[in-house]
PDB file of C-alpha atoms and ligand atoms in Angstrom:
ATOM      1  CA  MET A   1    -120.109-113.206 153.876  1.00  0.00           C
ATOM      2  CA  THR A   2    -121.834-113.045 150.508  1.00  0.00           C
ATOM      3  CA  ALA A   3    -122.143-109.587 149.000  1.00  0.00           C
ATOM      4  CA  ARG A   4    -125.379-107.690 148.616  1.00  0.00           C
ATOM      5  CA  ILE A   5    -126.239-107.419 144.913  1.00  0.00           C
ATOM      6  CA  ILE A   6    -126.773-103.832 143.768  1.00  0.00           C
ATOM      7  CA  SER A   7    -129.364-104.099 141.004  1.00  0.00           C
ATOM      8  CA  GLY A   8    -128.887-101.425 138.359  1.00  0.00           C
ATOM      9  CA  THR A   9    -132.013-102.759 136.696  1.00  0.00           C
ATOM     10  CA  GLU A  10    -134.121-101.947 139.790  1.00  0.00           C
ATOM     11  CA  ILE A  11    -132.538 -98.548 140.467  1.00  0.00           C
ATOM     12  CA  ALA A  12    -132.806 -97.547 136.798  1.00  0.00           C
ATOM     13  CA  LYS A  13    -136.497 -98.519 136.893  1.00  0.00           C
ATOM     14  CA  GLN A  14    -137.129 -96.167 139.839  1.00  0.00           C
ATOM     15  CA  ILE A  15    -135.349 -93.302 138.066  1.00  0.00           C
ATOM     16  CA  ARG A  16    -137.231 -94.074 134.830  1.00  0.00           C
ATOM     17  CA  GLU A  17    -140.584 -93.889 136.618  1.00  0.00           C
ATOM     18  CA  GLU A  18    -139.760 -90.415 137.960  1.00  0.00           C
ATOM     19  CA  LEU A  19    -138.550 -89.364 134.517  1.00  0.00           C
ATOM     20  CA  GLN A  20    -141.726 -90.664 132.889  1.00  0.00           C
ATOM     21  CA  ARG A  21    -143.788 -88.327 135.073  1.00  0.00           C
ATOM     22  CA  GLU A  22    -141.552 -85.414 134.054  1.00  0.00           C
ATOM     23  CA  ILE A  23    -141.866 -86.290 130.341  1.00  0.00           C
ATOM     24  CA  ASP A  24    -145.665 -86.555 130.592  1.00  0.00           C
ATOM     25  CA  ASP A  25    -145.716 -83.197 132.339  1.00  0.00           C
ATOM     26  CA  LEU A  26    -143.619 -81.526 129.633  1.00  0.00           C
ATOM     27  CA  LYS A  27    -145.999 -82.839 126.991  1.00  0.00           C
ATOM     28  CA  GLU A  28    -149.108 -81.782 128.845  1.00  0.00           C
ATOM     29  CA  LYS A  29    -148.001 -78.345 130.047  1.00  0.00           C
ATOM     30  CA  TYR A  30    -145.686 -77.223 127.251  1.00  0.00           C
ATOM     31  CA  ASP A  31    -146.453 -79.514 124.292  1.00  0.00           C
ATOM     32  CA  LEU A  32    -142.752 -80.387 124.432  1.00  0.00           C
ATOM     33  CA  THR A  33    -141.380 -83.805 123.422  1.00  0.00           C
ATOM     34  CA  PRO A  34    -137.662 -84.201 124.146  1.00  0.00           C
ATOM     35  CA  GLY A  35    -135.840 -85.611 121.111  1.00  0.00           C
ATOM     36  CA  LEU A  36    -132.631 -87.637 120.837  1.00  0.00           C
ATOM     37  CA  ALA A  37    -130.667 -88.272 117.634  1.00  0.00           C
ATOM     38  CA  THR A  38    -128.439 -91.346 117.581  1.00  0.00           C
ATOM     39  CA  VAL A  39    -125.685 -91.704 114.988  1.00  0.00           C
ATOM     40  CA  ILE A  40    -123.876 -94.995 114.473  1.00  0.00           C
ATOM     41  CA  VAL A  41    -121.170 -95.573 111.884  1.00  0.00           C
ATOM     42  CA  GLY A  42    -120.384 -99.076 110.626  1.00  0.00           C
ATOM     43  CA  ASP A  43    -121.650-102.469 111.742  1.00  0.00           C
ATOM     44  CA  ASP A  44    -119.842-103.290 114.992  1.00  0.00           C
ATOM     45  CA  PRO A  45    -122.312-105.681 116.700  1.00  0.00           C
ATOM     46  CA  ALA A  46    -121.644-104.415 120.250  1.00  0.00           C
ATOM     47  CA  SER A  47    -122.202-100.769 119.202  1.00  0.00           C
ATOM     48  CA  GLN A  48    -125.362-101.784 117.340  1.00  0.00           C
ATOM     49  CA  THR A  49    -126.717-103.498 120.449  1.00  0.00           C
ATOM     50  CA  TYR A  50    -125.939-100.453 122.635  1.00  0.00           C
ATOM     51  CA  VAL A  51    -127.548 -98.013 120.214  1.00  0.00           C
ATOM     52  CA  SER A  52    -130.656-100.110 119.637  1.00  0.00           C
ATOM     53  CA  THR A  53    -131.094-100.378 123.425  1.00  0.00           C
ATOM     54  CA  LYS A  54    -130.874 -96.575 123.663  1.00  0.00           C
ATOM     55  CA  ILE A  55    -133.432 -96.132 120.864  1.00  0.00           C
ATOM     56  CA  LYS A  56    -135.866 -98.589 122.479  1.00  0.00           C
ATOM     57  CA  ALA A  57    -135.505 -96.828 125.838  1.00  0.00           C
ATOM     58  CA  CYS A  58    -136.371 -93.498 124.169  1.00  0.00           C
ATOM     59  CA  GLN A  59    -139.422 -94.952 122.499  1.00  0.00           C
ATOM     60  CA  ALA A  60    -140.627 -96.649 125.697  1.00  0.00           C
ATOM     61  CA  LEU A  61    -140.601 -93.268 127.475  1.00  0.00           C
ATOM     62  CA  GLY A  62    -142.361 -91.493 124.598  1.00  0.00           C
ATOM     63  CA  LEU A  63    -139.322 -89.421 123.599  1.00  0.00           C
ATOM     64  CA  TYR A  64    -138.774 -88.476 119.967  1.00  0.00           C
ATOM     65  CA  SER A  65    -135.993 -90.573 118.487  1.00  0.00           C
ATOM     66  CA  ALA A  66    -134.245 -90.017 115.141  1.00  0.00           C
ATOM     67  CA  ASN A  67    -131.706 -92.617 114.127  1.00  0.00           C
ATOM     68  CA  TYR A  68    -128.893 -92.355 111.633  1.00  0.00           C
ATOM     69  CA  PRO A  69    -127.158 -95.662 110.873  1.00  0.00           C
ATOM     70  CA  LEU A  70    -124.322 -94.773 108.475  1.00  0.00           C
ATOM     71  CA  PRO A  71    -122.044 -97.093 106.484  1.00  0.00           C
ATOM     72  CA  GLY A  72    -118.471 -97.600 107.733  1.00  0.00           C
ATOM     73  CA  THR A  73    -117.284 -95.855 104.565  1.00  0.00           C
ATOM     74  CA  VAL A  74    -118.947 -92.511 105.394  1.00  0.00           C
ATOM     75  CA  SER A  75    -116.497 -89.592 105.191  1.00  0.00           C
ATOM     76  CA  GLU A  76    -115.641 -87.308 108.098  1.00  0.00           C
ATOM     77  CA  ASN A  77    -117.172 -84.396 106.197  1.00  0.00           C
ATOM     78  CA  GLU A  78    -120.471 -86.195 105.667  1.00  0.00           C
ATOM     79  CA  LEU A  79    -120.595 -87.002 109.366  1.00  0.00           C
ATOM     80  CA  LEU A  80    -119.745 -83.403 110.313  1.00  0.00           C
ATOM     81  CA  ASN A  81    -122.502 -82.170 107.972  1.00  0.00           C
ATOM     82  CA  LEU A  82    -125.036 -84.454 109.655  1.00  0.00           C
ATOM     83  CA  VAL A  83    -123.973 -83.218 113.105  1.00  0.00           C
ATOM     84  CA  GLY A  84    -124.348 -79.626 111.835  1.00  0.00           C
ATOM     85  CA  GLN A  85    -127.900 -80.358 110.639  1.00  0.00           C
ATOM     86  CA  LEU A  86    -128.817 -81.979 113.952  1.00  0.00           C
ATOM     87  CA  ASN A  87    -127.352 -79.027 115.863  1.00  0.00           C
ATOM     88  CA  SER A  88    -129.895 -76.742 114.180  1.00  0.00           C
ATOM     89  CA  ASP A  89    -132.881 -79.130 114.216  1.00  0.00           C
ATOM     90  CA  PRO A  90    -135.369 -77.852 116.834  1.00  0.00           C
ATOM     91  CA  LYS A  91    -136.943 -81.314 117.313  1.00  0.00           C
ATOM     92  CA  ILE A  92    -133.568 -82.688 118.427  1.00  0.00           C
ATOM     93  CA  HIS A  93    -132.410 -81.761 121.931  1.00  0.00           C
ATOM     94  CA  GLY A  94    -129.680 -84.371 122.353  1.00  0.00           C
ATOM     95  CA  ILE A  95    -127.156 -85.812 119.909  1.00  0.00           C
ATOM     96  CA  LEU A  96    -125.330 -89.078 120.505  1.00  0.00           C
ATOM     97  CA  VAL A  97    -122.576 -90.226 118.150  1.00  0.00           C
ATOM     98  CA  GLN A  98    -121.657 -93.749 119.191  1.00  0.00           C
ATOM     99  CA  VAL A  99    -117.929 -94.304 119.649  1.00  0.00           C
ATOM    100  CA  PRO A 100    -115.544 -95.743 118.680  1.00  0.00           C
ATOM    101  CA  LEU A 101    -115.702 -94.322 115.142  1.00  0.00           C
ATOM    102  CA  PRO A 102    -113.780 -95.897 112.234  1.00  0.00           C
ATOM    103  CA  ARG A 103    -110.098 -94.967 112.093  1.00  0.00           C
ATOM    104  CA  HIS A 104    -110.408 -92.687 109.057  1.00  0.00           C
ATOM    105  CA  ILE A 105    -112.623 -90.328 111.108  1.00  0.00           C
ATOM    106  CA  ASP A 106    -111.181 -87.950 113.703  1.00  0.00           C
ATOM    107  CA  GLU A 107    -113.369 -88.773 116.710  1.00  0.00           C
ATOM    108  CA  GLY A 108    -112.324 -85.644 118.619  1.00  0.00           C
ATOM    109  CA  ARG A 109    -113.311 -83.414 115.723  1.00  0.00           C
ATOM    110  CA  VAL A 110    -116.757 -85.029 115.452  1.00  0.00           C
ATOM    111  CA  LEU A 111    -117.486 -84.919 119.198  1.00  0.00           C
ATOM    112  CA  THR A 112    -116.343 -81.281 119.322  1.00  0.00           C
ATOM    113  CA  ALA A 113    -118.732 -80.441 116.446  1.00  0.00           C
ATOM    114  CA  ILE A 114    -121.749 -81.366 118.607  1.00  0.00           C
ATOM    115  CA  SER A 115    -123.263 -78.274 120.192  1.00  0.00           C
ATOM    116  CA  PRO A 116    -122.488 -78.301 123.953  1.00  0.00           C
ATOM    117  CA  ASP A 117    -126.211 -77.525 124.446  1.00  0.00           C
ATOM    118  CA  LYS A 118    -127.063 -80.903 122.858  1.00  0.00           C
ATOM    119  CA  ASP A 119    -124.100 -82.838 124.236  1.00  0.00           C
ATOM    120  CA  VAL A 120    -126.100 -85.447 126.193  1.00  0.00           C
ATOM    121  CA  ASP A 121    -123.080 -87.779 126.248  1.00  0.00           C
ATOM    122  CA  GLY A 122    -120.972 -85.138 128.016  1.00  0.00           C
ATOM    123  CA  PHE A 123    -118.027 -85.826 125.672  1.00  0.00           C
ATOM    124  CA  HIS A 124    -117.520 -82.274 124.291  1.00  0.00           C
ATOM    125  CA  PRO A 125    -114.398 -80.579 125.710  1.00  0.00           C
ATOM    126  CA  VAL A 126    -116.610 -77.774 127.070  1.00  0.00           C
ATOM    127  CA  SER A 127    -118.732 -80.302 128.987  1.00  0.00           C
ATOM    128  CA  VAL A 128    -115.604 -82.112 130.201  1.00  0.00           C
ATOM    129  CA  GLY A 129    -114.086 -78.829 131.395  1.00  0.00           C
ATOM    130  CA  ARG A 130    -117.254 -77.861 133.251  1.00  0.00           C
ATOM    131  CA  MET A 131    -117.377 -81.283 134.895  1.00  0.00           C
ATOM    132  CA  VAL A 132    -113.772 -80.996 136.070  1.00  0.00           C
ATOM    133  CA  ILE A 133    -114.329 -77.604 137.725  1.00  0.00           C
ATOM    134  CA  GLY A 134    -117.700 -78.641 139.146  1.00  0.00           C
ATOM    135  CA  GLN A 135    -119.925 -76.365 137.039  1.00  0.00           C
ATOM    136  CA  PRO A 136    -123.421 -77.500 135.991  1.00  0.00           C
ATOM    137  CA  THR A 137    -123.181 -79.488 132.745  1.00  0.00           C
ATOM    138  CA  PHE A 138    -124.183 -82.750 131.088  1.00  0.00           C
ATOM    139  CA  LEU A 139    -122.294 -85.480 132.912  1.00  0.00           C
ATOM    140  CA  PRO A 140    -121.245 -88.526 130.864  1.00  0.00           C
ATOM    141  CA  CYS A 141    -123.837 -91.258 131.251  1.00  0.00           C
ATOM    142  CA  THR A 142    -121.871 -94.234 132.579  1.00  0.00           C
ATOM    143  CA  PRO A 143    -119.911 -92.282 135.236  1.00  0.00           C
ATOM    144  CA  HIS A 144    -123.046 -90.389 136.296  1.00  0.00           C
ATOM    145  CA  GLY A 145    -124.928 -93.698 136.385  1.00  0.00           C
ATOM    146  CA  ILE A 146    -122.261 -95.124 138.700  1.00  0.00           C
ATOM    147  CA  GLN A 147    -122.627 -92.145 141.043  1.00  0.00           C
ATOM    148  CA  GLU A 148    -126.422 -92.533 141.105  1.00  0.00           C
ATOM    149  CA  LEU A 149    -126.041 -96.272 141.707  1.00  0.00           C
ATOM    150  CA  LEU A 150    -123.870 -95.572 144.780  1.00  0.00           C
ATOM    151  CA  ILE A 151    -126.295 -92.927 146.075  1.00  0.00           C
ATOM    152  CA  HIS A 152    -129.407 -95.086 145.587  1.00  0.00           C
ATOM    153  CA  ALA A 153    -127.694 -98.153 147.098  1.00  0.00           C
ATOM    154  CA  GLY A 154    -126.779 -96.091 150.180  1.00  0.00           C
ATOM    155  CA  VAL A 155    -123.018 -96.536 149.729  1.00  0.00           C
ATOM    156  CA  PRO A 156    -121.237 -93.652 151.504  1.00  0.00           C
ATOM    157  CA  THR A 157    -118.760 -91.829 149.238  1.00  0.00           C
ATOM    158  CA  GLU A 158    -117.639 -88.989 151.511  1.00  0.00           C
ATOM    159  CA  GLY A 159    -114.023 -89.628 152.486  1.00  0.00           C
ATOM    160  CA  ALA A 160    -114.206 -93.113 150.952  1.00  0.00           C
ATOM    161  CA  GLU A 161    -111.152 -94.614 149.262  1.00  0.00           C
ATOM    162  CA  VAL A 162    -112.285 -95.036 145.649  1.00  0.00           C
ATOM    163  CA  VAL A 163    -109.974 -96.978 143.354  1.00  0.00           C
ATOM    164  CA  ILE A 164    -110.769 -96.951 139.643  1.00  0.00           C
ATOM    165  CA  VAL A 165    -109.056 -99.415 137.330  1.00  0.00           C
ATOM    166  CA  GLY A 166    -109.062 -97.982 133.787  1.00  0.00           C
ATOM    167  CA  ARG A 167    -108.466 -94.445 132.518  1.00  0.00           C
ATOM    168  CA  SER A 168    -110.707 -94.180 129.446  1.00  0.00           C
ATOM    169  CA  ASN A 169    -112.248 -90.864 128.464  1.00  0.00           C
ATOM    170  CA  ILE A 170    -115.701 -92.489 128.677  1.00  0.00           C
ATOM    171  CA  VAL A 171    -115.493 -94.032 132.162  1.00  0.00           C
ATOM    172  CA  GLY A 172    -112.235 -93.928 134.162  1.00  0.00           C
ATOM    173  CA  LYS A 173    -111.274 -90.272 133.855  1.00  0.00           C
ATOM    174  CA  PRO A 174    -114.796 -88.819 134.202  1.00  0.00           C
ATOM    175  CA  VAL A 175    -115.862 -91.023 137.122  1.00  0.00           C
ATOM    176  CA  ALA A 176    -112.645 -90.024 138.913  1.00  0.00           C
ATOM    177  CA  ASN A 177    -113.515 -86.354 138.437  1.00  0.00           C
ATOM    178  CA  ILE A 178    -117.145 -86.758 139.460  1.00  0.00           C
ATOM    179  CA  LEU A 179    -116.326 -88.598 142.704  1.00  0.00           C
ATOM    180  CA  LEU A 180    -113.562 -86.111 143.501  1.00  0.00           C
ATOM    181  CA  GLN A 181    -115.937 -83.115 143.564  1.00  0.00           C
ATOM    182  CA  LYS A 182    -116.719 -81.518 146.904  1.00  0.00           C
ATOM    183  CA  ALA A 183    -120.392 -82.459 146.665  1.00  0.00           C
ATOM    184  CA  ALA A 184    -123.000 -84.863 147.987  1.00  0.00           C
ATOM    185  CA  GLY A 185    -122.573 -88.331 146.483  1.00  0.00           C
ATOM    186  CA  ALA A 186    -118.879 -87.574 145.927  1.00  0.00           C
ATOM    187  CA  ASN A 187    -116.092 -86.074 148.098  1.00  0.00           C
ATOM    188  CA  SER A 188    -114.041 -89.262 147.837  1.00  0.00           C
ATOM    189  CA  THR A 189    -110.302 -89.916 147.859  1.00  0.00           C
ATOM    190  CA  VAL A 190    -109.698 -91.144 144.334  1.00  0.00           C
ATOM    191  CA  THR A 191    -106.943 -93.296 142.832  1.00  0.00           C
ATOM    192  CA  VAL A 192    -106.863 -94.205 139.140  1.00  0.00           C
ATOM    193  CA  CYS A 193    -104.912 -97.315 138.105  1.00  0.00           C
ATOM    194  CA  HIS A 194    -103.958 -98.047 134.496  1.00  0.00           C
ATOM    195  CA  SER A 195    -101.710-100.181 132.304  1.00  0.00           C
ATOM    196  CA  ALA A 196     -98.515 -98.592 133.671  1.00  0.00           C
ATOM    197  CA  THR A 197     -99.538 -98.879 137.347  1.00  0.00           C
ATOM    198  CA  ARG A 198     -97.118-100.965 139.409  1.00  0.00           C
ATOM    199  CA  ASP A 199     -98.810-103.583 141.601  1.00  0.00           C
ATOM    200  CA  ILE A 200    -102.465-102.798 140.875  1.00  0.00           C
ATOM    201  CA  ALA A 201    -103.624-105.170 143.643  1.00  0.00           C
ATOM    202  CA  SER A 202    -101.844-103.067 146.302  1.00  0.00           C
ATOM    203  CA  HIS A 203    -104.152-100.197 145.306  1.00  0.00           C
ATOM    204  CA  THR A 204    -107.376-102.165 144.787  1.00  0.00           C
ATOM    205  CA  ARG A 205    -106.997-103.821 148.205  1.00  0.00           C
ATOM    206  CA  ARG A 206    -107.247-100.371 149.838  1.00  0.00           C
ATOM    207  CA  ALA A 207    -110.521 -99.551 148.112  1.00  0.00           C
ATOM    208  CA  ASP A 208    -113.777 -99.010 149.976  1.00  0.00           C
ATOM    209  CA  ILE A 209    -115.299 -98.603 146.496  1.00  0.00           C
ATOM    210  CA  LEU A 210    -113.610-100.415 143.604  1.00  0.00           C
ATOM    211  CA  ILE A 211    -114.648 -99.460 140.072  1.00  0.00           C
ATOM    212  CA  ALA A 212    -113.513-101.857 137.358  1.00  0.00           C
ATOM    213  CA  ALA A 213    -113.486-100.351 133.856  1.00  0.00           C
ATOM    214  CA  ILE A 214    -110.654-102.176 132.134  1.00  0.00           C
ATOM    215  CA  GLY A 215    -112.323-104.159 129.365  1.00  0.00           C
ATOM    216  CA  LYS A 216    -110.759-107.494 130.379  1.00  0.00           C
ATOM    217  CA  PRO A 217    -113.029-110.328 131.548  1.00  0.00           C
ATOM    218  CA  LYS A 218    -112.626-111.320 135.229  1.00  0.00           C
ATOM    219  CA  PHE A 219    -109.541-109.086 135.659  1.00  0.00           C
ATOM    220  CA  ILE A 220    -110.470-108.285 139.270  1.00  0.00           C
ATOM    221  CA  THR A 221    -110.025-111.427 141.351  1.00  0.00           C
ATOM    222  CA  ALA A 222    -111.034-112.055 144.970  1.00  0.00           C
ATOM    223  CA  ASP A 223    -107.490-111.503 146.326  1.00  0.00           C
ATOM    224  CA  MET A 224    -107.593-107.930 144.917  1.00  0.00           C
ATOM    225  CA  VAL A 225    -110.630-106.924 146.985  1.00  0.00           C
ATOM    226  CA  LYS A 226    -110.832-105.683 150.570  1.00  0.00           C
ATOM    227  CA  PRO A 227    -113.406-107.623 152.631  1.00  0.00           C
ATOM    228  CA  GLY A 228    -116.667-105.662 152.708  1.00  0.00           C
ATOM    229  CA  ALA A 229    -115.786-103.345 149.789  1.00  0.00           C
ATOM    230  CA  THR A 230    -118.338-102.160 147.240  1.00  0.00           C
ATOM    231  CA  VAL A 231    -117.412-103.395 143.760  1.00  0.00           C
ATOM    232  CA  ILE A 232    -118.795-101.688 140.650  1.00  0.00           C
ATOM    233  CA  ASP A 233    -118.258-103.654 137.453  1.00  0.00           C
ATOM    234  CA  VAL A 234    -118.355-101.578 134.263  1.00  0.00           C
ATOM    235  CA  GLY A 235    -117.081-104.361 131.989  1.00  0.00           C
ATOM    236  CA  THR A 236    -119.197-105.806 129.196  1.00  0.00           C
ATOM    237  CA  ASN A 237    -116.857-108.275 127.538  1.00  0.00           C
ATOM    238  CA  GLU A 238    -118.202-110.716 125.004  1.00  0.00           C
ATOM    239  CA  ILE A 239    -116.857-114.146 125.965  1.00  0.00           C
ATOM    240  CA  GLY A 240    -118.899-116.233 123.545  1.00  0.00           C
ATOM    241  CA  LYS A 241    -122.268-116.729 121.902  1.00  0.00           C
ATOM    242  CA  THR A 242    -125.277-118.871 122.798  1.00  0.00           C
ATOM    243  CA  PRO A 243    -126.360-121.488 120.208  1.00  0.00           C
ATOM    244  CA  ALA A 244    -129.007-118.915 119.193  1.00  0.00           C
ATOM    245  CA  GLY A 245    -126.245-116.372 118.474  1.00  0.00           C
ATOM    246  CA  LYS A 246    -126.865-114.154 121.529  1.00  0.00           C
ATOM    247  CA  ARG A 247    -123.770-112.497 123.043  1.00  0.00           C
ATOM    248  CA  ILE A 248    -122.594-113.965 126.366  1.00  0.00           C
ATOM    249  CA  LEU A 249    -121.181-111.177 128.520  1.00  0.00           C
ATOM    250  CA  SER A 250    -118.658-111.216 131.341  1.00  0.00           C
ATOM    251  CA  GLY A 251    -117.774-108.251 133.507  1.00  0.00           C
ATOM    252  CA  ASP A 252    -114.272-107.118 134.439  1.00  0.00           C
ATOM    253  CA  VAL A 253    -114.799-108.746 137.839  1.00  0.00           C
ATOM    254  CA  ASP A 254    -114.612-112.444 138.709  1.00  0.00           C
ATOM    255  CA  PHE A 255    -118.140-112.190 140.091  1.00  0.00           C
ATOM    256  CA  ASP A 256    -118.582-115.667 141.629  1.00  0.00           C
ATOM    257  CA  ASN A 257    -115.429-115.416 143.764  1.00  0.00           C
ATOM    258  CA  VAL A 258    -115.447-111.664 144.472  1.00  0.00           C
ATOM    259  CA  ARG A 259    -119.037-111.790 145.759  1.00  0.00           C
ATOM    260  CA  GLU A 260    -117.781-113.982 148.642  1.00  0.00           C
ATOM    261  CA  ILE A 261    -115.422-111.171 149.764  1.00  0.00           C
ATOM    262  CA  ALA A 262    -117.160-107.925 148.821  1.00  0.00           C
ATOM    263  CA  GLY A 263    -119.877-106.203 150.849  1.00  0.00           C
ATOM    264  CA  ALA A 264    -121.838-105.165 147.761  1.00  0.00           C
ATOM    265  CA  ILE A 265    -121.383-105.828 144.049  1.00  0.00           C
ATOM    266  CA  THR A 266    -123.043-104.978 140.742  1.00  0.00           C
ATOM    267  CA  PRO A 267    -123.868-107.837 138.351  1.00  0.00           C
ATOM    268  CA  VAL A 268    -123.216-107.958 134.593  1.00  0.00           C
ATOM    269  CA  PRO A 269    -125.661-107.654 132.972  1.00  0.00           C
ATOM    270  CA  GLY A 270    -128.116-105.723 135.142  1.00  0.00           C
ATOM    271  CA  GLY A 271    -125.643-103.436 136.942  1.00  0.00           C
ATOM    272  CA  VAL A 272    -124.102-100.348 135.374  1.00  0.00           C
ATOM    273  CA  GLY A 273    -125.578-100.915 131.869  1.00  0.00           C
ATOM    274  CA  PRO A 274    -129.216 -99.973 132.648  1.00  0.00           C
ATOM    275  CA  MET A 275    -127.957 -96.923 134.580  1.00  0.00           C
ATOM    276  CA  THR A 276    -126.072 -95.643 131.516  1.00  0.00           C
ATOM    277  CA  ILE A 277    -129.262 -95.792 129.462  1.00  0.00           C
ATOM    278  CA  VAL A 278    -131.449 -94.029 132.015  1.00  0.00           C
ATOM    279  CA  MET A 279    -128.872 -91.258 132.513  1.00  0.00           C
ATOM    280  CA  LEU A 280    -128.915 -90.669 128.752  1.00  0.00           C
ATOM    281  CA  MET A 281    -132.687 -90.282 128.904  1.00  0.00           C
ATOM    282  CA  THR A 282    -132.312 -87.952 131.903  1.00  0.00           C
ATOM    283  CA  ASN A 283    -129.786 -85.811 130.001  1.00  0.00           C
ATOM    284  CA  THR A 284    -132.071 -85.654 126.951  1.00  0.00           C
ATOM    285  CA  VAL A 285    -134.968 -84.381 129.073  1.00  0.00           C
ATOM    286  CA  LYS A 286    -132.631 -81.874 130.743  1.00  0.00           C
ATOM    287  CA  ALA A 287    -131.410 -80.661 127.320  1.00  0.00           C
ATOM    288  CA  ALA A 288    -134.994 -80.175 126.128  1.00  0.00           C
ATOM    289  CA  LYS A 289    -135.874 -78.183 129.251  1.00  0.00           C
ATOM    290  CA  LEU A 290    -132.777 -75.994 128.952  1.00  0.00           C
ATOM    291  CA  ALA A 291    -133.544 -75.347 125.265  1.00  0.00           C
ATOM    292  CA  HIS A 292    -136.988 -74.072 126.319  1.00  0.00           C
ATOM    293  CA  GLY A 293    -135.801 -72.052 129.298  1.00  0.00           C
ATOM    294  CA  LEU A 294    -137.412 -74.477 131.771  1.00  0.00           C
ATOM    295  CA  LYS A 295    -135.791 -75.561 135.020  1.00  0.00           C
TER     296      LYS A 295
HETATM  297  N1  GUN B   1    -119.468 -96.129 123.432  1.00  0.00           N
HETATM  298  C1  GUN B   1    -119.448 -96.805 124.614  1.00  0.00           C
HETATM  299  N2  GUN B   1    -120.169 -96.136 125.551  1.00  0.00           N
HETATM  300  C2  GUN B   1    -120.656 -95.024 124.944  1.00  0.00           C
HETATM  301  C3  GUN B   1    -121.479 -93.952 125.389  1.00  0.00           C
HETATM  302  O1  GUN B   1    -121.902 -93.872 126.554  1.00  0.00           O
HETATM  303  N3  GUN B   1    -121.783 -93.018 124.452  1.00  0.00           N
HETATM  304  C4  GUN B   1    -121.314 -93.085 123.159  1.00  0.00           C
HETATM  305  N4  GUN B   1    -121.638 -92.093 122.326  1.00  0.00           N
HETATM  306  N5  GUN B   1    -120.538 -94.058 122.727  1.00  0.00           N
HETATM  307  C5  GUN B   1    -120.227 -95.028 123.610  1.00  0.00           C
END
């Protein structure tokens, strides 16, 4: 059996079309344009690509976008001052500080300086706490995108064995918490594997839904997958460059072999990536509405 391909590109497009209507409505009825500030420190090419994709997505939807590319030498205080300014700027409803930050900057301090009301990445400890106890909040974009992908692709999550490989604060830990909630599109039995897990394959082979967020190209091989499982590949590993200098990406899953075993699989690119972007746009619109007392 060859797996069904779950197209994040297609699902993100559907969500974007609904969001576009909402944005047009906000402009027409309330003269309100949701605004997102992006902050990037240094010149890491992967981070630059991610942030420029986010900026373009904002512009395509007619959102206000303010961008702050800062040199890698910027001090923590300068960055904290910028976040403070953005917190009190009424045109800005969402603030995104791209991580990782250079080593001389305390990432936790910077992310905690963002007002929880503008925390469209869902990285502030207040947002994380609300997520864990199932209160309304901004959910982090990649994990929320994965949940929406499963819902839109009709993959049942209730009672499903979900195995996540990777325990990052950006993907592994939050997606585990989201799918654990007693809620529609969740209610799963969740296992998180990591670098100290003994015999990872013994866990992954039990998975109805396998989420790979390790950061190692083709880590998940066909023998690690249960026949018919849904495989979500969060990896975006650069494995080379085209002659024109474009990055060649590989997921964390050995796609060509795993697709012969799995029931459904997300491609890289065109799987989780577009979902992350559209969830960021969704969170920015939500932040703007909350700031104006709209539901
Ligand atoms: N670095 C990798 N993914 C993300 C993300 O979703 N948000 C931010 N701010 N940084 C990231």
